[in-house]
Amino acid sequence: MIPLFPRKKELRVRQAILRGVYEENLRIIGRKRVALDRPRPFFLKKLFLSLMLTLIAVLIHGNRLTSSSVPELAGFSLLPSKTLHQPAQDPAAPADYKTLISNPDYPVSRIFGLGIKTIMIDPGHGGSDSGTSGKMGTKEKDITLDIAQRLKARLEKHGRFTVLLTRDRDVAVPLNRRVEMAIANKADLFISIHLNYLPAKPINIIETYYFGPTTDEKALKLAEQENAGSQYGPSDFKKIIANIGDTLKLQESRTFASSIQKTLYQNIRREVGNVYDFGVKRAPFVVLLGVNVPSVLAEVSCLSNREEEMKLHTESHRENISHYLEAGIFDYINKGEARYEPSRLAEKR
Amino acid sequence: MSQADSQKKGDILFVGIDLGTSRSSISASNGTREWTESFVGWPKDFISQKILGKAVLFGADALEHRLSLDLCRPLEHGVIKEGIEKSEDAVKEIIRHLIDLAKPASGQKIHAVVGVPADTLKVNKLAIRRAVTEFVQSLLVVSEPFAVAYSLDLLNNALVIDIGAGTTDFCIMHGTIPSEEDQKTILAAGDYIDDQLYSYLAEKYPNSRFNKNMVRQFKEEFSFVREIPGDMQVEIPVGGKPVMHDIKNEVKRACESILPAIVETTTEMIARFDPEFQIKIKNNIVLAGGGSLIRGLREYLQDSLKEYGPCRVTSVEDPLFAGSDGALKLALDMPSKYWEQL
Ligand SMILES: Nc1ncnc2c1ncn2[C@@H]1O[C@H](COP(=O)(O)OP(=O)(O)OP(=O)(O)O)[C@@H](O)[C@H]1O
Ligand SMILES: [Mg+2]
Ligand SMILES: [Zn+2]
């Protein structure tokens, strides 16, 4: 039914929206005086403030976006948007600049043209913690270290990154320590490398995780395995998760995860054929939680699959995996610009 | 709009344009509705130009002659590639072409509202305006899902999910112009399904010859999620001879590959609001864009969101023109005092 007389309230809403569209466009072309007297919704202000704070921190910390720009909470550093209450500020900043930094989908590092400078690679497990093992005795910790070292070498060849490892030997490094290393070294990207193990199925799968709540039983189970060696239990996570909200980091991590997953899966499928795409998922992994920059955990292969375990013993397969991870990192870095074509790259070799 | 106002507007052609990554459409106040694929091709050299007899080709025409053209899909990843003049030129050509299709009377002024993917709007506001202004007297740029919402009168308590080619755009309406927080863009969309389907088929039928274009056609003909009855057989050449291929399972897997990200993003976006508003939004979720034509998708989303309480998901009737119709409606509703400033 079409009402003959639109209700007054609806009319008002419509007028407000039309005015909003108009003001937004005025702002785009740089005539913003009309818009300035209009109160901004509270959450926008909040967002703006938190980004301004980040900006200040960026400037203080020698032009680098770092996790230490936000307060730390029980050893983790989170984006505590709820706790930010600062006086309004900086009327001097030019308008375009404001729109830019109040844009939640635009990473601060990109706005300042800093790009990605430091990449931290985290080879899963190590020392007394072997991770999973295959039927032939292959240990997750050895393979992840080898792939991480190859990836490091590849990334360094570009000459534009500082590439760091959370461990370069077979040593046990507590999960919290890995997080601290990423923070202390001001990493711009963090990637943790692991191998999967599916007891029930003889298949090979690839999946990539970023930090967040999940209802998926399998993901929870995996998180439990990978979190062994941290003193936190599920209830600790519940609290932390509740405070996270949809932060910039979360969105960027998801984008990063999909780049890694895509290049890894597509190329491995081309190489070995028989592999399943389990996609990008969320799970509460400790190593991803504290790192306040885009961070993912990639399960790059599957030790429960006999064939795959054998392949992992060949240098070429491990080199290829590191190559695809490299391509995934570039895919993420280049998102929105000329897209890095892993397929072309793989063929060129 | 008052009577006097509309008479004054007689010498102006109002147009709504939806600039999509795969298709762009125009709806005009003179009743025209047209669309073109968002491909632009320029002849590579003098000879190709002679053969083709045109300086620019569009859409299917451009694709057909791709070998002799410099082909550009300007919004391919949802954004104009900043600083790449070719993309900006291509956007210009698409706009010029669409406005030609709307057949303005000679000397008639044009007031345009252009809807662009939400991400493009965030990053390339100025570039978009630059590309369009030379063809119109007055211009407003808005995000595409917002235009869709406006076309359906969903000004309050609603969530629009526009499943396009390059991106799926989400937009929550709560009685004001949506802020950037109310909008989100993910890459799980039509192109992603095409990529998946292509690789599944390449894996299953390594000796058959097909290309991305064929795969997209298969998808558009058969797309579904969950279960539907019947076979899905297509003809693909093998060694030069057409052979029937079963593609049902692959179509299903490819279409289903975008579901988790869509459900997850929906839940995340709704979760920001207080419970009372959440309930309202969840009973007013609208699907738009070509991807909303996937059979079973609406039901799937509705069922999976029901886990957390009642929920109603509907689809727009005319996904191809919902964006440009909404943009036109905005153009017509916009008071003339606003137009004068732009
Ligand atoms: N019946 C169908 N089933 C599945 N997908 C379809 C169907 N019809 C069209 N599509 C897909 O929808 C997409 C085009 O939709 P639409 O025109 O909404 O996109 P767009 O607006 O150009 O893209 P975007 O919104 O990303 O800018 C293409 O990927 C196309 O293959
Ligand atoms: Mg669209
Ligand atoms: Zn592990």
XYZ file of C-alpha atoms and ligand atoms in Angstrom:
724
model
C 0.000 0.000 0.000
C 1.289 3.455 -0.820
C 0.426 6.025 1.806
C -1.149 9.158 0.343
C 0.479 11.502 2.784
C 3.941 10.493 3.778
C 4.239 10.746 7.484
C 5.925 13.854 8.756
C 8.776 11.971 10.291
C 9.574 10.185 7.081
C 9.619 13.456 5.251
C 12.057 14.877 7.729
C 14.291 11.861 7.396
C 14.245 12.191 3.632
C 15.122 15.853 3.786
C 17.973 15.170 6.170
C 19.315 12.524 3.844
C 19.131 14.733 0.776
C 20.909 17.468 2.659
C 23.514 14.967 3.788
C 24.209 13.917 0.199
C 24.542 17.534 -0.817
C 26.910 18.418 2.007
C 29.033 15.379 1.388
C 29.485 16.435 -2.221
C 30.305 19.971 -1.236
C 32.996 18.564 0.960
C 34.400 16.551 -1.907
C 34.864 19.611 -4.035
C 36.380 21.436 -1.096
C 33.551 23.801 -0.214
C 33.015 22.687 3.310
C 31.862 25.707 5.240
C 28.226 24.664 5.041
C 28.919 21.327 6.581
C 31.041 22.396 9.490
C 28.279 23.631 11.733
C 26.475 20.314 11.590
C 27.120 18.094 14.593
C 28.865 14.910 13.720
C 27.449 11.621 14.996
C 29.178 10.498 18.123
C 30.829 7.394 16.755
C 32.400 9.337 13.915
C 33.894 11.716 16.394
C 35.206 8.815 18.354
C 36.704 7.256 15.290
C 38.211 10.539 14.281
C 39.733 10.983 17.700
C 41.236 7.549 17.795
C 42.737 8.076 14.373
C 44.082 11.457 15.387
C 45.735 9.821 18.363
C 47.202 7.176 16.130
C 48.419 9.915 13.856
C 50.137 11.683 16.694
C 51.705 8.440 17.743
C 52.854 7.868 14.180
C 54.592 11.196 14.138
C 56.196 10.702 17.510
C 57.452 7.262 16.644
C 59.526 8.384 13.736
C 56.861 8.078 11.072
C 55.905 4.543 11.743
C 52.604 3.046 12.726
C 53.236 0.888 15.712
C 51.322 -1.129 18.177
C 52.847 0.813 21.006
C 50.704 3.726 19.918
C 47.878 2.346 21.972
C 47.764 1.408 25.619
C 48.459 -2.160 26.570
C 46.115 -4.398 28.413
C 47.330 -7.410 30.330
C 50.234 -7.877 27.978
C 48.090 -7.434 24.886
C 47.721 -4.261 23.009
C 44.294 -3.643 21.566
C 42.590 -0.732 19.945
C 40.528 0.374 22.915
C 38.132 2.651 21.098
C 35.913 2.606 24.144
C 38.520 4.109 26.426
C 39.450 7.032 24.228
C 38.027 10.240 25.551
C 40.127 13.192 24.565
C 39.274 16.835 24.004
C 38.349 17.755 20.457
C 41.311 18.880 18.486
C 43.151 20.062 15.440
C 40.891 22.411 13.592
C 43.972 23.297 11.561
C 44.238 20.039 9.635
C 43.041 20.435 6.051
C 39.647 18.980 5.305
C 40.623 16.338 2.770
C 43.180 15.043 5.122
C 40.513 14.678 7.768
C 38.236 12.711 5.500
C 41.133 10.521 4.625
C 42.150 9.641 8.120
C 38.619 9.264 9.345
C 38.183 6.553 6.748
C 38.234 3.269 8.639
C 39.084 1.201 5.591
C 42.185 3.096 4.722
C 45.210 1.983 6.696
C 47.133 4.794 8.279
C 50.385 3.400 6.962
C 49.105 3.803 3.408
C 47.848 7.314 3.943
C 51.287 8.489 4.839
C 52.816 6.683 1.929
C 54.934 4.696 4.296
C 53.838 1.375 2.951
C 55.040 -1.818 4.481
C 58.586 -1.589 5.777
C 58.988 -4.329 8.334
C 57.601 -7.816 7.929
C 57.694 -10.270 10.791
C 57.531 -13.952 9.943
C 56.618 -16.361 12.687
C 57.610 -20.013 12.130
C 55.119 -21.956 14.249
C 56.280 -23.967 17.286
C 59.959 -24.875 17.977
C 62.180 -26.531 20.582
C 60.245 -28.768 22.944
C 57.030 -27.838 21.139
C 57.142 -29.768 17.867
C 53.664 -28.924 16.722
C 52.082 -31.791 14.820
C 53.981 -34.653 13.237
C 53.358 -36.743 10.162
C 53.284 -40.530 10.015
C 56.847 -40.570 8.719
C 57.958 -38.438 11.640
C 58.125 -35.064 9.903
C 57.760 -32.321 12.484
C 55.756 -29.189 11.928
C 58.361 -27.020 13.691
C 61.105 -27.977 11.195
C 59.060 -27.371 8.091
C 57.676 -24.041 9.279
C 61.178 -22.804 10.100
C 62.505 -23.827 6.706
C 59.638 -22.183 4.806
C 59.943 -19.046 6.930
C 63.638 -18.757 6.176
C 63.025 -19.170 2.472
C 60.283 -16.568 2.576
C 62.586 -14.187 4.409
C 65.279 -14.599 1.757
C 62.758 -13.964 -1.004
C 61.340 -10.846 0.570
C 64.776 -9.442 1.290
C 65.702 -9.660 -2.394
C 63.273 -6.836 -3.107
C 65.439 -4.549 -1.041
C 62.502 -2.635 0.349
C 61.678 -4.508 3.518
C 63.266 -5.351 6.803
C 62.328 -8.984 7.318
C 62.493 -10.542 10.763
C 61.862 -14.009 12.164
C 60.458 -14.740 15.598
C 62.896 -17.636 15.738
C 65.757 -18.653 13.465
C 66.636 -21.884 15.213
C 64.943 -24.834 16.745
C 64.099 -23.134 20.029
C 60.940 -22.812 22.031
C 59.587 -19.270 21.968
C 56.493 -18.588 24.069
C 53.596 -17.145 22.109
C 53.545 -13.950 24.144
C 57.209 -13.415 23.399
C 56.499 -13.615 19.654
C 53.893 -10.931 20.006
C 56.262 -8.728 21.972
C 58.901 -9.122 19.286
C 56.518 -7.920 16.608
C 55.607 -4.903 18.693
C 59.152 -4.065 19.713
C 60.356 -4.243 16.128
C 57.491 -2.148 14.838
C 56.402 -4.764 12.337
C 53.921 -3.570 9.699
C 52.803 -7.063 8.776
C 52.828 -10.307 10.695
C 52.482 -13.772 9.260
C 52.555 -16.952 11.271
C 53.285 -20.176 9.393
C 51.842 -23.528 10.457
C 50.978 -26.964 9.138
C 47.630 -28.582 9.597
C 46.727 -32.070 10.728
C 43.365 -33.667 10.037
C 43.124 -36.964 11.915
C 39.888 -38.071 10.296
C 40.474 -37.285 6.629
C 43.355 -38.188 4.365
C 43.080 -34.957 2.358
C 45.344 -31.951 1.917
C 43.863 -28.583 2.781
C 44.904 -24.944 2.943
C 43.335 -22.394 5.222
C 44.251 -18.979 6.583
C 43.139 -17.428 9.833
C 42.900 -14.013 11.336
C 42.069 -13.233 14.918
C 38.473 -13.098 16.035
C 35.597 -14.966 17.586
C 34.391 -18.121 15.947
C 31.612 -20.605 16.398
C 33.312 -23.173 14.219
C 34.182 -26.220 16.325
C 37.131 -27.198 14.170
C 38.624 -23.742 14.237
C 38.308 -23.662 18.004
C 39.980 -27.016 18.289
C 42.818 -25.865 16.077
C 43.196 -22.650 18.050
C 43.457 -24.724 21.189
C 46.286 -26.754 19.645
C 48.154 -23.757 18.332
C 47.663 -21.877 21.566
C 49.315 -24.601 23.625
C 52.106 -22.849 25.449
C 50.130 -19.798 26.406
C 48.661 -19.423 29.865
C 45.337 -18.100 28.633
C 42.126 -20.074 28.668
C 38.927 -19.753 26.645
C 37.279 -17.450 29.161
C 40.140 -14.953 28.867
C 39.517 -14.823 25.160
C 35.836 -14.184 25.596
C 36.576 -11.017 27.496
C 39.186 -9.833 25.080
C 37.038 -10.550 22.053
C 34.147 -8.628 23.500
C 36.368 -5.570 23.617
C 37.761 -5.769 20.151
C 34.940 -4.603 17.946
C 35.470 -4.184 14.252
C 38.819 -2.482 14.218
C 40.930 -1.387 11.346
C 43.313 -4.164 12.174
C 40.564 -6.741 11.918
C 39.503 -5.561 8.493
C 43.033 -5.332 7.202
C 43.883 -8.740 8.600
C 40.946 -10.228 6.778
C 42.076 -8.644 3.524
C 45.616 -9.844 4.135
C 44.330 -13.338 4.932
C 42.330 -13.508 1.722
C 45.374 -12.499 -0.329
C 47.478 -15.203 1.289
C 44.782 -17.829 0.992
C 44.050 -17.030 -2.630
C 47.599 -17.129 -3.948
C 48.576 -20.085 -1.827
C 45.603 -22.199 -2.760
C 45.502 -21.354 -6.455
C 49.177 -22.023 -6.950
C 49.367 -25.157 -4.853
C 46.411 -26.539 -6.684
C 48.182 -25.908 -9.939
C 51.247 -27.629 -8.580
C 49.896 -30.689 -6.769
C 46.308 -30.748 -7.982
C 44.735 -32.526 -5.074
C 44.112 -29.874 -2.432
C 41.051 -28.300 -0.840
C 40.365 -24.630 -0.292
C 39.123 -24.193 3.267
C 39.154 -20.440 2.892
C 39.699 -17.558 5.269
C 38.494 -18.023 8.827
C 38.528 -16.427 12.191
C 39.827 -18.037 15.308
C 41.253 -16.861 18.613
C 44.961 -17.464 18.156
C 47.189 -15.896 20.764
C 49.934 -14.962 18.308
C 47.509 -12.921 16.250
C 45.816 -11.181 19.082
C 48.462 -8.894 20.452
C 49.991 -7.816 17.195
C 48.317 -4.590 16.321
C 48.995 -4.635 12.597
C 47.535 -6.863 9.878
C 48.343 -10.357 11.019
C 47.413 -13.802 9.802
C 48.099 -17.420 10.545
C 48.456 -19.601 7.466
C 48.085 -23.358 7.586
C 50.118 -23.859 4.452
C 50.004 -27.614 4.174
C 48.717 -30.716 5.865
C 50.945 -33.254 7.589
C 48.226 -35.866 7.957
C 48.220 -36.302 4.194
C 50.841 -38.893 3.298
C 51.583 -37.582 -0.158
C 51.912 -34.065 1.128
C 54.236 -35.156 3.876
C 56.493 -36.714 1.253
C 56.408 -33.625 -0.896
C 57.355 -31.469 2.061
C 60.641 -33.334 2.100
C 61.553 -31.914 -1.289
C 63.277 -28.587 -1.284
C 61.354 -27.464 -4.366
C 57.972 -27.853 -2.670
C 59.035 -25.828 0.344
C 60.576 -23.219 -1.909
C 57.339 -23.041 -3.890
C 55.232 -22.571 -0.778
C 57.446 -19.685 0.281
C 57.126 -18.277 -3.205
C 53.327 -18.326 -3.027
C 53.391 -16.695 0.386
C 55.592 -13.997 -1.088
C 53.065 -13.514 -3.885
C 50.256 -13.346 -1.326
C 52.056 -10.646 0.614
C 52.471 -8.640 -2.551
C 48.894 -9.192 -3.529
C 47.922 -7.618 -0.242
C 50.388 -4.751 -0.495
C 49.276 -3.962 -4.010
C 45.553 -4.289 -3.378
C 43.688 -1.547 -5.105
C 46.606 -0.663 -7.304
C 48.099 -2.786 -10.026
C 47.335 -6.229 -8.722
C 50.239 -8.626 -8.378
C 49.598 -11.586 -10.616
C 50.811 -14.710 -8.912
C 49.843 -16.835 -11.891
C 52.070 -14.922 -14.238
C 54.806 -15.030 -11.690
C 54.557 -18.747 -11.225
C 54.778 -19.341 -14.950
C 57.787 -17.108 -15.421
C 59.959 -19.293 -13.278
C 8.226 18.015 -5.372
C 5.883 20.943 -5.952
C 4.165 21.560 -9.269
C 6.044 24.806 -9.911
C 9.302 23.157 -9.117
C 8.756 20.374 -11.593
C 7.795 22.751 -14.380
C 10.935 24.714 -13.858
C 12.815 21.468 -14.128
C 11.401 20.713 -17.583
C 14.427 22.003 -19.440
C 16.717 19.806 -17.417
C 17.344 16.124 -17.996
C 17.837 14.319 -14.707
C 19.849 11.147 -14.889
C 20.823 8.478 -12.407
C 23.921 6.503 -13.292
C 25.172 3.305 -11.710
C 28.854 2.926 -12.444
C 29.577 -0.732 -11.767
C 32.676 -2.831 -12.098
C 31.026 -5.104 -14.633
C 27.934 -3.267 -15.840
C 26.905 0.358 -15.777
C 23.399 1.627 -16.258
C 21.512 4.862 -16.664
C 17.930 5.826 -15.806
C 16.749 9.211 -17.058
C 13.808 11.489 -16.372
C 12.749 11.122 -20.008
C 12.064 7.455 -19.365
C 15.198 5.946 -20.890
C 16.813 2.986 -19.181
C 19.939 1.585 -20.745
C 23.012 -0.368 -19.724
C 26.436 -1.264 -21.010
C 29.185 -3.546 -19.835
C 31.899 -1.543 -18.094
C 34.565 -2.340 -20.660
C 36.155 0.290 -22.823
C 38.455 -0.450 -25.725
C 40.551 1.857 -27.853
C 41.908 0.570 -31.173
C 45.549 -0.348 -30.682
C 46.771 1.357 -33.817
C 45.738 3.225 -36.905
C 44.945 0.064 -38.833
C 42.665 -1.402 -36.196
C 40.871 1.894 -35.991
C 40.302 1.809 -39.755
C 39.000 -1.752 -39.594
C 36.754 -1.164 -36.609
C 35.611 2.208 -37.886
C 35.337 3.630 -34.362
C 37.569 5.500 -31.961
C 36.097 3.796 -28.871
C 34.202 0.564 -28.326
C 32.096 -0.472 -25.350
C 30.882 -3.518 -23.538
C 30.272 -6.675 -25.546
C 31.441 -4.889 -28.676
C 34.784 -4.153 -27.058
C 35.127 -7.698 -25.741
C 34.472 -9.171 -29.134
C 37.302 -7.192 -30.721
C 39.585 -7.426 -27.750
C 42.587 -8.518 -29.801
C 42.790 -5.274 -31.707
C 41.985 -3.088 -28.725
C 43.576 -1.597 -25.681
C 40.994 -2.899 -23.268
C 40.243 -1.253 -19.937
C 37.822 -2.181 -17.182
C 38.302 0.976 -15.175
C 36.718 -0.006 -11.883
C 37.956 -3.547 -11.943
C 39.010 -3.815 -8.327
C 36.356 -1.432 -7.154
C 38.603 1.599 -7.421
C 39.902 3.787 -10.164
C 43.566 3.044 -10.292
C 44.858 6.280 -8.909
C 47.128 8.165 -11.224
C 46.458 5.901 -14.155
C 45.019 8.230 -16.706
C 43.705 5.450 -18.854
C 41.225 4.377 -16.180
C 39.982 7.868 -15.707
C 39.594 8.258 -19.466
C 37.707 4.990 -19.576
C 35.296 6.207 -16.918
C 34.779 9.329 -19.001
C 33.992 7.268 -22.067
C 31.472 5.140 -20.186
C 29.717 8.230 -18.852
C 29.709 9.867 -22.282
C 28.324 6.696 -23.817
C 25.585 6.281 -21.199
C 24.503 9.897 -21.523
C 24.347 9.470 -25.299
C 22.113 6.451 -24.750
C 19.774 8.598 -22.638
C 19.274 10.882 -25.657
C 19.136 14.335 -24.121
C 17.468 16.971 -26.294
C 20.019 19.296 -27.840
C 20.928 22.079 -25.469
C 19.230 20.337 -22.566
C 21.051 20.685 -19.251
C 21.942 17.518 -17.416
C 21.824 17.028 -13.688
C 23.335 13.710 -12.698
C 23.544 11.572 -9.613
C 26.236 8.931 -10.017
C 26.376 5.879 -7.800
C 29.776 4.211 -7.524
C 30.982 1.222 -5.507
C 31.390 2.275 -1.888
C 35.149 1.738 -1.963
C 35.599 3.857 -5.056
C 33.759 6.621 -3.348
C 36.017 6.435 -0.349
C 39.239 6.554 -2.264
C 38.493 8.316 -5.530
C 35.839 10.905 -4.857
C 37.650 13.604 -6.743
C 38.750 11.402 -9.616
C 35.157 10.355 -10.185
C 33.948 13.909 -10.151
C 36.714 14.924 -12.556
C 35.733 12.173 -14.953
C 32.058 13.086 -14.989
C 31.829 16.875 -14.729
C 32.614 17.664 -18.314
C 29.387 16.019 -19.496
C 26.949 17.457 -16.996
C 25.967 20.807 -15.587
C 25.533 19.617 -12.065
C 26.689 16.477 -10.334
C 26.279 14.479 -7.142
C 28.244 11.355 -6.341
C 26.883 8.768 -3.923
C 27.704 5.210 -2.962
C 25.957 2.559 -4.986
C 24.350 0.573 -2.162
C 23.010 3.822 -0.768
C 21.387 4.571 -4.131
C 19.817 1.112 -4.083
C 18.470 1.734 -0.589
C 17.053 5.069 -1.668
C 15.322 3.551 -4.673
C 13.488 1.166 -2.373
C 12.594 3.840 0.185
C 14.684 2.014 2.723
C 15.733 5.094 4.617
C 15.620 3.642 8.076
C 16.204 0.302 9.792
C 17.483 -1.582 6.800
C 20.531 -3.346 5.436
C 21.221 -3.470 1.704
C 23.605 -6.123 0.403
C 24.613 -5.442 -3.178
C 26.330 -8.496 -4.622
C 28.044 -7.153 -7.729
C 30.872 -8.364 -9.895
C 34.003 -6.979 -8.284
C 32.617 -6.414 -4.828
C 29.774 -7.067 -2.450
C 28.744 -3.815 -0.785
C 26.893 -3.564 2.505
C 25.033 -0.465 3.604
C 23.081 0.055 6.783
C 20.419 2.755 6.711
C 19.383 4.390 9.954
C 17.661 7.556 8.920
C 20.734 9.546 7.948
C 23.158 9.502 5.084
C 25.237 6.404 5.788
C 28.667 7.112 7.202
C 31.694 5.143 6.168
C 31.163 2.931 9.186
C 27.740 2.000 7.915
C 29.211 0.705 4.701
C 31.516 -2.142 4.037
C 32.949 -3.730 0.944
C 34.243 -7.250 0.531
C 35.661 -9.036 -2.486
C 33.443 -12.110 -2.242
C 31.316 -11.369 -5.315
C 30.661 -12.388 -8.930
C 34.249 -12.250 -10.188
C 35.385 -14.333 -7.267
C 32.793 -16.997 -8.094
C 33.982 -16.934 -11.708
C 37.569 -17.525 -10.606
C 36.550 -20.399 -8.385
C 34.341 -22.010 -11.004
C 37.046 -21.659 -13.614
C 39.575 -23.430 -11.447
C 37.194 -26.186 -10.394
C 36.335 -26.889 -14.020
C 39.961 -26.704 -15.123
C 40.743 -29.273 -12.477
C 37.897 -31.610 -13.344
C 38.219 -31.334 -17.120
C 41.878 -30.656 -17.886
C 41.478 -31.465 -21.599
C 38.471 -29.281 -22.321
C 38.826 -25.811 -23.698
C 36.952 -23.006 -22.023
C 37.648 -19.458 -20.928
C 36.602 -17.009 -18.249
C 33.812 -15.631 -20.393
C 32.221 -19.016 -20.969
C 32.527 -19.785 -17.300
C 30.709 -16.598 -16.377
C 27.932 -17.526 -18.792
C 27.638 -20.971 -17.208
C 27.393 -19.318 -13.833
C 24.735 -16.856 -14.908
C 22.680 -19.642 -16.439
C 22.929 -22.197 -13.650
C 23.935 -20.437 -10.449
C 22.552 -21.925 -7.233
C 23.439 -22.788 -3.665
C 22.298 -25.709 -1.539
C 20.272 -28.229 -3.533
C 18.164 -28.012 -6.645
C 16.766 -30.823 -8.751
C 17.978 -31.685 -12.238
C 21.195 -32.075 -14.193
C 23.501 -29.334 -15.355
C 25.166 -30.185 -18.609
C 27.033 -27.817 -20.884
C 28.755 -28.227 -24.221
C 32.489 -27.599 -24.188
C 34.822 -28.439 -27.054
C 37.319 -31.253 -26.481
C 39.822 -31.691 -29.283
C 37.611 -29.569 -31.517
C 34.404 -31.539 -30.902
C 31.608 -30.386 -28.600
C 31.201 -32.722 -25.633
C 28.643 -32.586 -22.819
C 30.097 -31.845 -19.387
C 28.449 -32.157 -16.017
C 29.132 -28.986 -14.014
C 26.498 -29.070 -11.283
C 28.773 -29.773 -8.361
C 31.329 -27.195 -9.426
C 28.681 -24.484 -9.891
C 27.371 -25.203 -6.433
C 30.784 -25.100 -4.785
C 31.753 -21.895 -6.569
C 28.522 -20.107 -5.685
C 28.732 -21.265 -2.101
C 32.279 -19.955 -1.772
C 31.035 -16.412 -1.176
C 28.532 -17.322 1.525
C 30.709 -17.423 4.666
C 32.158 -13.968 4.065
C 28.716 -12.491 3.417
C 27.178 -14.027 6.528
C 30.137 -13.003 8.630
C 30.162 -9.416 7.420
C 26.420 -9.121 7.909
C 26.658 -10.338 11.471
C 29.568 -8.064 12.203
C 27.872 -5.003 10.816
C 24.642 -5.584 12.657
C 26.442 -6.311 15.907
C 27.523 -2.689 16.212
C 23.994 -1.578 17.010
C 21.858 -1.932 20.082
C 19.643 -5.013 20.273
C 16.403 -3.242 19.483
C 17.770 -1.763 16.280
C 19.419 -5.075 15.421
C 16.036 -6.771 15.366
C 14.636 -4.129 13.057
C 17.526 -4.372 10.630
C 17.417 -8.112 10.596
C 13.822 -8.014 9.478
C 14.670 -5.704 6.650
C 17.627 -7.097 4.737
C 17.505 -6.556 0.999
C 19.663 -8.219 -1.631
C 20.582 -6.403 -4.830
C 23.105 -6.745 -7.650
C 23.558 -9.531 -10.183
C 24.681 -11.956 -7.481
C 21.267 -11.770 -5.833
C 20.000 -13.847 -8.748
C 21.785 -16.932 -7.430
C 19.054 -19.412 -6.636
C 18.723 -20.326 -2.982
C 20.995 -17.522 -1.814
C 18.258 -15.459 -0.224
C 16.905 -18.456 1.662
C 20.388 -19.476 2.737
C 21.163 -16.072 4.199
C 17.824 -15.896 5.920
C 18.277 -19.316 7.487
C 21.814 -18.752 8.651
C 20.991 -15.376 10.183
C 17.980 -16.882 11.915
C 20.330 -18.621 14.283
C 20.344 -15.407 16.269
C 16.641 -14.576 16.169
C 13.992 -13.796 13.565
C 15.106 -12.459 10.248
C 13.683 -11.569 6.858
C 15.702 -11.294 3.665
C 14.183 -10.154 0.375
C 15.580 -9.491 -3.104
C 15.065 -6.441 -5.303
C 12.946 -7.031 -8.361
C 15.209 -5.442 -10.915
C 18.804 -5.832 -9.783
C 20.207 -4.395 -12.975
C 18.545 -1.012 -12.601
C 18.004 -0.697 -8.859
C 21.133 1.443 -8.543
C 20.460 3.811 -11.420
C 16.768 4.071 -10.545
C 17.722 5.073 -7.013
C 20.206 7.612 -8.322
C 17.517 9.070 -10.575
C 15.092 9.220 -7.701
C 17.690 11.096 -5.657
C 18.215 13.467 -8.568
C 14.501 14.186 -8.830
C 14.037 14.616 -5.095
C 17.028 16.890 -4.659
C 15.880 20.496 -4.114
C 16.984 22.798 -6.927
C 18.799 25.098 -4.528
C 21.209 22.263 -3.884
C 21.786 21.593 -7.554
C 22.814 25.178 -8.112
C 25.798 24.767 -5.816
C 27.160 21.724 -7.565
N 21.800 -15.271 -12.773
C 22.957 -14.924 -12.203
N 23.511 -15.714 -11.268
C 24.679 -15.399 -10.687
N 25.381 -14.306 -10.965
C 24.884 -13.472 -11.891
C 23.654 -13.725 -12.554
N 23.423 -12.704 -13.429
C 24.466 -11.864 -13.294
N 25.350 -12.315 -12.386
C 26.615 -11.730 -11.973
O 26.407 -10.491 -11.343
C 27.548 -9.664 -11.544
C 27.099 -8.347 -12.102
O 26.231 -7.759 -11.181
P 26.066 -6.183 -11.096
O 25.649 -5.648 -12.409
O 25.234 -5.898 -9.909
O 27.585 -5.801 -10.800
P 28.285 -4.394 -10.890
O 27.385 -3.367 -10.339
O 28.831 -4.182 -12.249
O 29.497 -4.683 -9.952
P 29.897 -3.925 -8.637
O 28.650 -3.742 -7.830
O 30.907 -4.853 -8.029
O 30.485 -2.655 -9.113
C 28.445 -10.393 -12.511
O 29.467 -11.057 -11.790
C 27.508 -11.387 -13.137
O 28.185 -12.530 -13.624
Mg 26.638 -2.867 -8.734
Zn 50.879 -25.219 14.319
